[in-house]
PDB file of C-alpha atoms in Angstrom:
ATOM      1  CA  MET A   1      69.236 149.236 228.435  1.00  0.00           C
ATOM      2  CA  LYS A   2      65.903 148.189 226.553  1.00  0.00           C
ATOM      3  CA  SER A   3      68.087 147.169 223.498  1.00  0.00           C
ATOM      4  CA  LYS A   4      70.398 145.141 225.784  1.00  0.00           C
ATOM      5  CA  LEU A   5      67.447 143.462 227.424  1.00  0.00           C
ATOM      6  CA  THR A   6      65.856 142.542 224.009  1.00  0.00           C
ATOM      7  CA  HIS A   7      69.226 141.124 222.914  1.00  0.00           C
ATOM      8  CA  TYR A   8      69.405 138.847 226.090  1.00  0.00           C
ATOM      9  CA  ILE A   9      65.846 137.643 225.595  1.00  0.00           C
ATOM     10  CA  ILE A  10      66.627 136.517 222.068  1.00  0.00           C
ATOM     11  CA  LEU A  11      69.913 135.089 223.364  1.00  0.00           C
ATOM     12  CA  PHE A  12      67.888 132.933 225.732  1.00  0.00           C
ATOM     13  CA  PHE A  13      65.750 131.502 223.053  1.00  0.00           C
ATOM     14  CA  ALA A  14      68.735 130.876 220.860  1.00  0.00           C
ATOM     15  CA  VAL A  15      70.514 128.936 223.653  1.00  0.00           C
ATOM     16  CA  PHE A  16      67.187 126.934 224.064  1.00  0.00           C
ATOM     17  CA  PHE A  17      67.109 125.928 220.398  1.00  0.00           C
ATOM     18  CA  LEU A  18      70.888 125.101 220.486  1.00  0.00           C
ATOM     19  CA  SER A  19      70.233 122.656 223.335  1.00  0.00           C
ATOM     20  CA  THR A  20      68.530 120.439 220.890  1.00  0.00           C
ATOM     21  CA  SER A  21      71.843 119.657 219.035  1.00  0.00           C
ATOM     22  CA  ALA A  22      72.904 116.797 221.207  1.00  0.00           C
ATOM     23  CA  ILE A  23      69.456 115.268 221.040  1.00  0.00           C
ATOM     24  CA  PHE A  24      69.362 115.251 217.267  1.00  0.00           C
ATOM     25  CA  VAL A  25      72.865 113.795 217.177  1.00  0.00           C
ATOM     26  CA  LYS A  26      71.778 110.982 219.308  1.00  0.00           C
ATOM     27  CA  LEU A  27      68.628 110.340 217.287  1.00  0.00           C
ATOM     28  CA  ALA A  28      70.572 110.366 213.872  1.00  0.00           C
ATOM     29  CA  GLN A  29      71.871 106.949 213.207  1.00  0.00           C
ATOM     30  CA  ALA A  30      74.692 108.155 211.136  1.00  0.00           C
ATOM     31  CA  PRO A  31      78.594 108.859 211.421  1.00  0.00           C
ATOM     32  CA  SER A  32      79.399 112.117 213.125  1.00  0.00           C
ATOM     33  CA  SER A  33      80.857 113.662 209.959  1.00  0.00           C
ATOM     34  CA  ILE A  34      77.819 112.911 207.952  1.00  0.00           C
ATOM     35  CA  THR A  35      75.467 114.333 210.654  1.00  0.00           C
ATOM     36  CA  ALA A  36      77.639 117.381 210.725  1.00  0.00           C
ATOM     37  CA  PHE A  37      77.692 117.730 206.918  1.00  0.00           C
ATOM     38  CA  TYR A  38      74.027 117.563 206.420  1.00  0.00           C
ATOM     39  CA  ARG A  39      73.560 120.039 209.371  1.00  0.00           C
ATOM     40  CA  LEU A  40      75.631 122.645 207.619  1.00  0.00           C
ATOM     41  CA  LEU A  41      74.591 121.746 204.064  1.00  0.00           C
ATOM     42  CA  PHE A  42      70.831 122.007 204.858  1.00  0.00           C
ATOM     43  CA  SER A  43      71.535 125.207 206.894  1.00  0.00           C
ATOM     44  CA  ALA A  44      73.340 126.758 203.894  1.00  0.00           C
ATOM     45  CA  LEU A  45      70.606 125.860 201.581  1.00  0.00           C
ATOM     46  CA  VAL A  46      67.932 127.398 203.853  1.00  0.00           C
ATOM     47  CA  LEU A  47      69.895 130.598 203.661  1.00  0.00           C
ATOM     48  CA  LEU A  48      70.486 130.642 199.900  1.00  0.00           C
ATOM     49  CA  PRO A  49      67.127 132.295 198.912  1.00  0.00           C
ATOM     50  CA  PHE A  50      67.704 134.994 201.538  1.00  0.00           C
ATOM     51  CA  LEU A  51      71.181 135.524 199.877  1.00  0.00           C
ATOM     52  CA  LEU A  52      70.185 135.536 196.287  1.00  0.00           C
ATOM     53  CA  PHE A  53      66.797 137.487 196.545  1.00  0.00           C
ATOM     54  CA  HIS A  54      67.873 140.178 198.954  1.00  0.00           C
ATOM     55  CA  LYS A  55      69.612 142.906 197.200  1.00  0.00           C
ATOM     56  CA  GLU A  56      71.858 144.011 200.023  1.00  0.00           C
ATOM     57  CA  ASN A  57      72.907 140.440 201.048  1.00  0.00           C
ATOM     58  CA  ARG A  58      73.583 139.660 197.413  1.00  0.00           C
ATOM     59  CA  ARG A  59      75.724 142.861 196.983  1.00  0.00           C
ATOM     60  CA  GLN A  60      77.825 142.122 200.135  1.00  0.00           C
ATOM     61  CA  PHE A  61      78.496 138.624 199.005  1.00  0.00           C
ATOM     62  CA  LEU A  62      79.528 139.493 195.493  1.00  0.00           C
ATOM     63  CA  THR A  63      81.842 142.154 196.708  1.00  0.00           C
ATOM     64  CA  LEU A  64      83.583 140.129 199.508  1.00  0.00           C
ATOM     65  CA  THR A  65      87.034 141.344 200.048  1.00  0.00           C
ATOM     66  CA  LYS A  66      89.881 138.942 200.133  1.00  0.00           C
ATOM     67  CA  LYS A  67      90.152 139.329 203.961  1.00  0.00           C
ATOM     68  CA  GLN A  68      86.403 138.557 204.351  1.00  0.00           C
ATOM     69  CA  TRP A  69      86.852 135.353 202.141  1.00  0.00           C
ATOM     70  CA  ILE A  70      89.652 134.131 204.299  1.00  0.00           C
ATOM     71  CA  PHE A  71      87.980 134.714 207.611  1.00  0.00           C
ATOM     72  CA  GLY A  72      84.657 133.325 206.248  1.00  0.00           C
ATOM     73  CA  ILE A  73      86.396 130.184 205.099  1.00  0.00           C
ATOM     74  CA  LEU A  74      88.345 129.982 208.373  1.00  0.00           C
ATOM     75  CA  SER A  75      85.232 130.174 210.336  1.00  0.00           C
ATOM     76  CA  GLY A  76      83.833 127.309 208.194  1.00  0.00           C
ATOM     77  CA  LEU A  77      86.971 125.224 208.961  1.00  0.00           C
ATOM     78  CA  LEU A  78      86.740 125.858 212.568  1.00  0.00           C
ATOM     79  CA  LEU A  79      82.986 124.909 212.643  1.00  0.00           C
ATOM     80  CA  SER A  80      83.576 121.696 210.815  1.00  0.00           C
ATOM     81  CA  THR A  81      86.395 120.671 213.124  1.00  0.00           C
ATOM     82  CA  HIS A  82      84.341 121.516 216.179  1.00  0.00           C
ATOM     83  CA  TYR A  83      81.273 119.514 214.965  1.00  0.00           C
ATOM     84  CA  VAL A  84      83.406 116.387 214.078  1.00  0.00           C
ATOM     85  CA  LEU A  85      85.253 116.359 217.459  1.00  0.00           C
ATOM     86  CA  TRP A  86      81.957 117.124 219.483  1.00  0.00           C
ATOM     87  CA  PHE A  87      79.786 114.681 217.587  1.00  0.00           C
ATOM     88  CA  GLU A  88      82.580 111.994 217.970  1.00  0.00           C
ATOM     89  CA  SER A  89      82.764 112.646 221.711  1.00  0.00           C
ATOM     90  CA  LEU A  90      79.149 111.641 221.904  1.00  0.00           C
ATOM     91  CA  ASN A  91      80.132 108.098 220.888  1.00  0.00           C
ATOM     92  CA  TYR A  92      82.379 107.749 223.969  1.00  0.00           C
ATOM     93  CA  THR A  93      80.514 109.719 226.708  1.00  0.00           C
ATOM     94  CA  SER A  94      77.176 110.788 227.692  1.00  0.00           C
ATOM     95  CA  VAL A  95      75.157 113.639 226.351  1.00  0.00           C
ATOM     96  CA  ALA A  96      75.267 115.597 229.603  1.00  0.00           C
ATOM     97  CA  SER A  97      79.082 115.262 230.036  1.00  0.00           C
ATOM     98  CA  SER A  98      80.036 116.074 226.414  1.00  0.00           C
ATOM     99  CA  THR A  99      77.701 119.014 226.333  1.00  0.00           C
ATOM    100  CA  VAL A 100      79.083 120.389 229.694  1.00  0.00           C
ATOM    101  CA  LEU A 101      82.682 120.198 228.465  1.00  0.00           C
ATOM    102  CA  VAL A 102      81.842 121.769 225.088  1.00  0.00           C
ATOM    103  CA  THR A 103      80.215 124.729 226.956  1.00  0.00           C
ATOM    104  CA  LEU A 104      83.413 125.434 228.807  1.00  0.00           C
ATOM    105  CA  GLN A 105      84.258 127.617 225.867  1.00  0.00           C
ATOM    106  CA  PRO A 106      84.084 130.835 227.985  1.00  0.00           C
ATOM    107  CA  LEU A 107      87.382 129.924 229.319  1.00  0.00           C
ATOM    108  CA  PHE A 108      88.900 130.280 225.979  1.00  0.00           C
ATOM    109  CA  SER A 109      86.696 133.185 225.032  1.00  0.00           C
ATOM    110  CA  PHE A 110      87.743 135.371 227.956  1.00  0.00           C
ATOM    111  CA  VAL A 111      91.418 134.842 227.222  1.00  0.00           C
ATOM    112  CA  GLY A 112      90.851 135.616 223.481  1.00  0.00           C
ATOM    113  CA  GLY A 113      88.657 138.492 224.298  1.00  0.00           C
ATOM    114  CA  TYR A 114      91.146 139.908 226.708  1.00  0.00           C
ATOM    115  CA  PHE A 115      94.195 139.867 224.148  1.00  0.00           C
ATOM    116  CA  LEU A 116      92.318 140.310 220.935  1.00  0.00           C
ATOM    117  CA  PHE A 117      89.635 142.717 221.705  1.00  0.00           C
ATOM    118  CA  GLN A 118      90.782 144.294 224.978  1.00  0.00           C
ATOM    119  CA  GLU A 119      87.558 143.185 226.701  1.00  0.00           C
ATOM    120  CA  ARG A 120      87.454 143.703 230.349  1.00  0.00           C
ATOM    121  CA  TYR A 121      84.700 142.529 232.779  1.00  0.00           C
ATOM    122  CA  PRO A 122      83.930 143.509 236.288  1.00  0.00           C
ATOM    123  CA  LYS A 123      84.797 141.203 239.224  1.00  0.00           C
ATOM    124  CA  LYS A 124      81.097 140.312 239.800  1.00  0.00           C
ATOM    125  CA  ALA A 125      80.729 139.267 236.236  1.00  0.00           C
ATOM    126  CA  LEU A 126      83.838 137.014 236.386  1.00  0.00           C
ATOM    127  CA  PHE A 127      82.523 135.648 239.750  1.00  0.00           C
ATOM    128  CA  GLY A 128      79.296 134.632 237.816  1.00  0.00           C
ATOM    129  CA  CYS A 129      81.296 132.918 235.133  1.00  0.00           C
ATOM    130  CA  LEU A 130      83.126 130.953 237.854  1.00  0.00           C
ATOM    131  CA  VAL A 131      79.936 130.026 239.525  1.00  0.00           C
ATOM    132  CA  ALA A 132      78.397 128.887 236.168  1.00  0.00           C
ATOM    133  CA  LEU A 133      81.434 126.776 235.404  1.00  0.00           C
ATOM    134  CA  ILE A 134      81.198 125.148 238.856  1.00  0.00           C
ATOM    135  CA  GLY A 135      77.639 124.151 237.963  1.00  0.00           C
ATOM    136  CA  CYS A 136      78.957 122.516 234.692  1.00  0.00           C
ATOM    137  CA  VAL A 137      81.494 120.524 236.641  1.00  0.00           C
ATOM    138  CA  VAL A 138      78.847 119.358 239.118  1.00  0.00           C
ATOM    139  CA  ILE A 139      76.668 118.208 236.231  1.00  0.00           C
ATOM    140  CA  GLY A 140      79.388 116.163 234.410  1.00  0.00           C
ATOM    141  CA  TRP A 141      81.353 115.215 237.473  1.00  0.00           C
ATOM    142  CA  GLY A 142      80.185 111.537 237.458  1.00  0.00           C
ATOM    143  CA  ASP A 143      81.343 110.890 233.966  1.00  0.00           C
ATOM    144  CA  PHE A 144      84.847 112.276 234.553  1.00  0.00           C
ATOM    145  CA  GLN A 145      85.549 109.012 236.559  1.00  0.00           C
ATOM    146  CA  LEU A 146      83.634 106.339 234.777  1.00  0.00           C
ATOM    147  CA  SER A 147      86.288 104.908 232.262  1.00  0.00           C
ATOM    148  CA  MET A 148      88.993 105.659 229.923  1.00  0.00           C
ATOM    149  CA  THR A 149      86.506 105.503 227.108  1.00  0.00           C
ATOM    150  CA  ALA A 150      84.473 108.255 228.747  1.00  0.00           C
ATOM    151  CA  PHE A 151      87.620 110.238 229.495  1.00  0.00           C
ATOM    152  CA  LEU A 152      88.558 110.258 225.719  1.00  0.00           C
ATOM    153  CA  GLY A 153      85.174 111.551 224.833  1.00  0.00           C
ATOM    154  CA  ASP A 154      85.645 114.300 227.466  1.00  0.00           C
ATOM    155  CA  ILE A 155      88.902 115.317 225.987  1.00  0.00           C
ATOM    156  CA  MET A 156      87.538 115.457 222.500  1.00  0.00           C
ATOM    157  CA  ALA A 157      84.680 117.656 223.854  1.00  0.00           C
ATOM    158  CA  PHE A 158      87.100 119.941 225.722  1.00  0.00           C
ATOM    159  CA  ILE A 159      89.129 120.555 222.500  1.00  0.00           C
ATOM    160  CA  ALA A 160      85.896 121.177 220.587  1.00  0.00           C
ATOM    161  CA  ALA A 161      85.163 123.858 223.196  1.00  0.00           C
ATOM    162  CA  GLY A 162      88.362 125.740 222.341  1.00  0.00           C
ATOM    163  CA  ILE A 163      87.660 125.504 218.587  1.00  0.00           C
ATOM    164  CA  ILE A 164      84.154 126.855 218.786  1.00  0.00           C
ATOM    165  CA  ALA A 165      85.330 129.625 220.889  1.00  0.00           C
ATOM    166  CA  SER A 166      87.792 130.521 218.234  1.00  0.00           C
ATOM    167  CA  TYR A 167      84.906 130.422 215.720  1.00  0.00           C
ATOM    168  CA  PHE A 168      82.905 132.980 217.489  1.00  0.00           C
ATOM    169  CA  MET A 169      85.940 135.284 217.875  1.00  0.00           C
ATOM    170  CA  VAL A 170      86.453 135.109 214.123  1.00  0.00           C
ATOM    171  CA  GLY A 171      82.749 135.859 213.824  1.00  0.00           C
ATOM    172  CA  GLN A 172      82.917 138.826 216.180  1.00  0.00           C
ATOM    173  CA  HIS A 173      85.664 140.293 214.009  1.00  0.00           C
ATOM    174  CA  ILE A 174      84.076 139.904 210.631  1.00  0.00           C
ATOM    175  CA  ARG A 175      80.504 140.721 211.757  1.00  0.00           C
ATOM    176  CA  SER A 176      81.531 144.327 212.197  1.00  0.00           C
ATOM    177  CA  SER A 177      81.656 144.603 208.365  1.00  0.00           C
ATOM    178  CA  LEU A 178      79.326 141.896 207.079  1.00  0.00           C
ATOM    179  CA  SER A 179      75.675 141.138 207.530  1.00  0.00           C
ATOM    180  CA  VAL A 180      74.668 137.796 209.089  1.00  0.00           C
ATOM    181  CA  ILE A 181      73.165 136.167 205.956  1.00  0.00           C
ATOM    182  CA  PRO A 182      76.376 136.385 203.799  1.00  0.00           C
ATOM    183  CA  TYR A 183      78.646 135.666 206.722  1.00  0.00           C
ATOM    184  CA  SER A 184      76.672 132.629 207.844  1.00  0.00           C
ATOM    185  CA  PHE A 185      76.182 131.240 204.269  1.00  0.00           C
ATOM    186  CA  LEU A 186      79.911 131.469 203.568  1.00  0.00           C
ATOM    187  CA  GLY A 187      80.803 129.926 206.968  1.00  0.00           C
ATOM    188  CA  TYR A 188      78.172 126.976 206.692  1.00  0.00           C
ATOM    189  CA  GLY A 189      78.969 126.431 202.960  1.00  0.00           C
ATOM    190  CA  SER A 190      82.690 126.175 203.414  1.00  0.00           C
ATOM    191  CA  SER A 191      82.182 124.025 206.552  1.00  0.00           C
ATOM    192  CA  ALA A 192      79.975 121.629 204.638  1.00  0.00           C
ATOM    193  CA  PHE A 193      82.714 121.460 201.891  1.00  0.00           C
ATOM    194  CA  PHE A 194      85.323 120.505 204.557  1.00  0.00           C
ATOM    195  CA  LEU A 195      82.990 118.025 205.991  1.00  0.00           C
ATOM    196  CA  ALA A 196      82.356 116.395 202.543  1.00  0.00           C
ATOM    197  CA  ILE A 197      86.039 115.917 202.022  1.00  0.00           C
ATOM    198  CA  TYR A 198      86.515 114.453 205.553  1.00  0.00           C
ATOM    199  CA  SER A 199      83.655 112.150 205.015  1.00  0.00           C
ATOM    200  CA  LEU A 200      84.921 110.893 201.694  1.00  0.00           C
ATOM    201  CA  MET A 201      88.422 110.295 203.248  1.00  0.00           C
ATOM    202  CA  THR A 202      86.827 108.165 205.989  1.00  0.00           C
ATOM    203  CA  HIS A 203      84.591 106.300 203.486  1.00  0.00           C
ATOM    204  CA  ALA A 204      81.349 107.455 205.298  1.00  0.00           C
ATOM    205  CA  SER A 205      78.159 106.921 203.193  1.00  0.00           C
ATOM    206  CA  PHE A 206      76.107 109.992 202.250  1.00  0.00           C
ATOM    207  CA  THR A 207      72.915 107.871 201.519  1.00  0.00           C
ATOM    208  CA  GLY A 208      71.071 104.916 202.860  1.00  0.00           C
ATOM    209  CA  TYR A 209      69.727 106.336 206.100  1.00  0.00           C
ATOM    210  CA  SER A 210      66.251 105.776 207.690  1.00  0.00           C
ATOM    211  CA  ILE A 211      63.514 108.356 207.580  1.00  0.00           C
ATOM    212  CA  SER A 212      63.929 109.177 211.197  1.00  0.00           C
ATOM    213  CA  THR A 213      67.672 110.040 210.550  1.00  0.00           C
ATOM    214  CA  TRP A 214      66.824 112.323 207.808  1.00  0.00           C
ATOM    215  CA  LYS A 215      64.411 113.893 210.027  1.00  0.00           C
ATOM    216  CA  ALA A 216      67.149 114.467 212.661  1.00  0.00           C
ATOM    217  CA  PHE A 217      69.344 115.910 209.961  1.00  0.00           C
ATOM    218  CA  LEU A 218      66.619 118.574 209.111  1.00  0.00           C
ATOM    219  CA  GLY A 219      65.877 119.094 212.837  1.00  0.00           C
ATOM    220  CA  ILE A 220      69.476 119.875 213.751  1.00  0.00           C
ATOM    221  CA  ALA A 221      69.745 122.252 210.599  1.00  0.00           C
ATOM    222  CA  LEU A 222      66.512 124.102 211.086  1.00  0.00           C
ATOM    223  CA  ILE A 223      66.171 124.187 214.828  1.00  0.00           C
ATOM    224  CA  SER A 224      69.656 123.881 216.268  1.00  0.00           C
ATOM    225  CA  THR A 225      71.526 125.859 213.610  1.00  0.00           C
ATOM    226  CA  ILE A 226      69.145 128.389 212.060  1.00  0.00           C
ATOM    227  CA  LEU A 227      67.203 129.214 215.030  1.00  0.00           C
ATOM    228  CA  GLY A 228      70.103 128.761 217.549  1.00  0.00           C
ATOM    229  CA  GLN A 229      73.678 129.070 216.170  1.00  0.00           C
ATOM    230  CA  MET A 230      72.858 131.597 213.510  1.00  0.00           C
ATOM    231  CA  ILE A 231      71.031 133.889 215.962  1.00  0.00           C
ATOM    232  CA  PHE A 232      74.477 133.871 217.851  1.00  0.00           C
ATOM    233  CA  ASN A 233      76.104 135.084 214.494  1.00  0.00           C
ATOM    234  CA  TRP A 234      73.493 137.811 214.258  1.00  0.00           C
ATOM    235  CA  LEU A 235      74.017 138.833 217.972  1.00  0.00           C
ATOM    236  CA  LEU A 236      77.783 139.148 217.506  1.00  0.00           C
ATOM    237  CA  LYS A 237      77.333 142.634 216.078  1.00  0.00           C
ATOM    238  CA  TRP A 238      76.080 143.812 219.427  1.00  0.00           C
ATOM    239  CA  LEU A 239      77.258 141.217 221.984  1.00  0.00           C
ATOM    240  CA  SER A 240      80.827 140.070 222.477  1.00  0.00           C
ATOM    241  CA  ALA A 241      81.979 136.460 221.738  1.00  0.00           C
ATOM    242  CA  SER A 242      82.679 136.206 225.434  1.00  0.00           C
ATOM    243  CA  VAL A 243      79.036 136.968 226.317  1.00  0.00           C
ATOM    244  CA  ILE A 244      77.796 134.645 223.684  1.00  0.00           C
ATOM    245  CA  SER A 245      79.969 131.857 224.966  1.00  0.00           C
ATOM    246  CA  MET A 246      79.146 132.561 228.465  1.00  0.00           C
ATOM    247  CA  SER A 247      75.446 132.216 227.634  1.00  0.00           C
ATOM    248  CA  ILE A 248      75.868 129.102 225.844  1.00  0.00           C
ATOM    249  CA  LEU A 249      76.586 127.426 229.293  1.00  0.00           C
ATOM    250  CA  GLY A 250      72.809 127.320 229.507  1.00  0.00           C
ATOM    251  CA  GLU A 251      72.948 124.809 226.703  1.00  0.00           C
ATOM    252  CA  ALA A 252      73.971 122.179 229.330  1.00  0.00           C
ATOM    253  CA  VAL A 253      70.783 122.993 231.268  1.00  0.00           C
ATOM    254  CA  GLY A 254      68.635 122.537 228.274  1.00  0.00           C
ATOM    255  CA  THR A 255      70.340 119.435 226.983  1.00  0.00           C
ATOM    256  CA  CYS A 256      70.016 117.837 230.364  1.00  0.00           C
ATOM    257  CA  ILE A 257      66.311 118.436 230.595  1.00  0.00           C
ATOM    258  CA  LEU A 258      65.573 117.480 227.005  1.00  0.00           C
ATOM    259  CA  SER A 259      67.651 114.179 227.239  1.00  0.00           C
ATOM    260  CA  TYR A 260      65.673 113.391 230.307  1.00  0.00           C
ATOM    261  CA  PHE A 261      62.352 113.667 228.622  1.00  0.00           C
ATOM    262  CA  ILE A 262      63.216 112.633 224.933  1.00  0.00           C
ATOM    263  CA  LEU A 263      66.121 110.130 225.430  1.00  0.00           C
ATOM    264  CA  HIS A 264      65.033 108.988 228.898  1.00  0.00           C
ATOM    265  CA  GLU A 265      68.634 109.658 230.394  1.00  0.00           C
ATOM    266  CA  THR A 266      68.656 109.881 234.093  1.00  0.00           C
ATOM    267  CA  LEU A 267      68.436 113.323 235.597  1.00  0.00           C
ATOM    268  CA  SER A 268      69.929 113.084 239.100  1.00  0.00           C
ATOM    269  CA  LEU A 269      69.912 115.327 242.099  1.00  0.00           C
ATOM    270  CA  GLN A 270      73.470 116.123 241.380  1.00  0.00           C
ATOM    271  CA  GLN A 271      72.511 117.291 237.833  1.00  0.00           C
ATOM    272  CA  LEU A 272      69.641 119.374 239.158  1.00  0.00           C
ATOM    273  CA  LEU A 273      71.989 120.997 241.663  1.00  0.00           C
ATOM    274  CA  GLY A 274      74.369 121.806 238.811  1.00  0.00           C
ATOM    275  CA  ILE A 275      71.589 123.291 236.730  1.00  0.00           C
ATOM    276  CA  LEU A 276      70.552 125.614 239.571  1.00  0.00           C
ATOM    277  CA  ILE A 277      74.152 126.656 239.936  1.00  0.00           C
ATOM    278  CA  ILE A 278      74.686 127.439 236.222  1.00  0.00           C
ATOM    279  CA  LEU A 279      71.524 129.501 236.243  1.00  0.00           C
ATOM    280  CA  LEU A 280      72.666 131.508 239.194  1.00  0.00           C
ATOM    281  CA  GLY A 281      76.080 131.992 237.720  1.00  0.00           C
ATOM    282  CA  LEU A 282      74.538 133.143 234.243  1.00  0.00           C
ATOM    283  CA  ALA A 283      72.242 135.603 236.080  1.00  0.00           C
ATOM    284  CA  ILE A 284      75.150 137.096 238.050  1.00  0.00           C
ATOM    285  CA  PHE A 285      77.354 137.407 234.944  1.00  0.00           C
ATOM    286  CA  LEU A 286      74.653 138.883 232.608  1.00  0.00           C
ATOM    287  CA  LYS A 287      73.508 141.399 235.359  1.00  0.00           C
ATOM    288  CA  ASN A 288      77.094 142.662 235.808  1.00  0.00           C
ATOM    289  CA  SER A 289      78.455 142.380 232.258  1.00  0.00           C
TER     290      SER A 289
END
């Protein structure tokens, strides 16, 4: 029980750090594919010394099986696709609405976990999931009816949710036989490669950005990815992709609060109600899962 509680505490901090993602995306004055590219490139570069100068990490990477290479590169492809869709959605809809829809990934994770990993959850845990999802809908409800432009962004964010759920399910499978550093490096590195190709195809510029934008690139790599998403990769050895995806619903809470203080976006009574509902649902789920 102590170990499980420790994992949940670490998960809480990882969700908080991940909540900064949308903030950095908004602050970075660059195409979505470029922001995603530098996010993954800088993250991979940060991990490189830990891969090269750690004997076990280096050994695992040099002895990767064909299956591990395939799943690692697949995770990179899924991650790059997720980021392009999600970051692009932020150009059409609000930070709150986009983040809420992206965090609907538990819907996909529960289905995948049921069929792929034979995961079963008590009814109380599933009820907690339902409560948290209702909280997400409450937060983003206003944007769902604003315009066709906002609706397009919402659809892109929803598809991104399904893709990131698939990413964590791939991670759950491969983390049983591979440490977090070689797995994350392979995933982030291949993802950066795919994003570089996409950026070249769309004629996006890799240079010429302001200092504040480069700071945003570094922030989203070091804070949102290394301290946030990579911690999820680490926890996948002990927690299921469904639990991870469910906990990421808390990202909507953190993003709404951070966007209020940093981006000066409105935090309405409706969003505050949604935040409370999400927190209640997460408490019910984690207590009974």
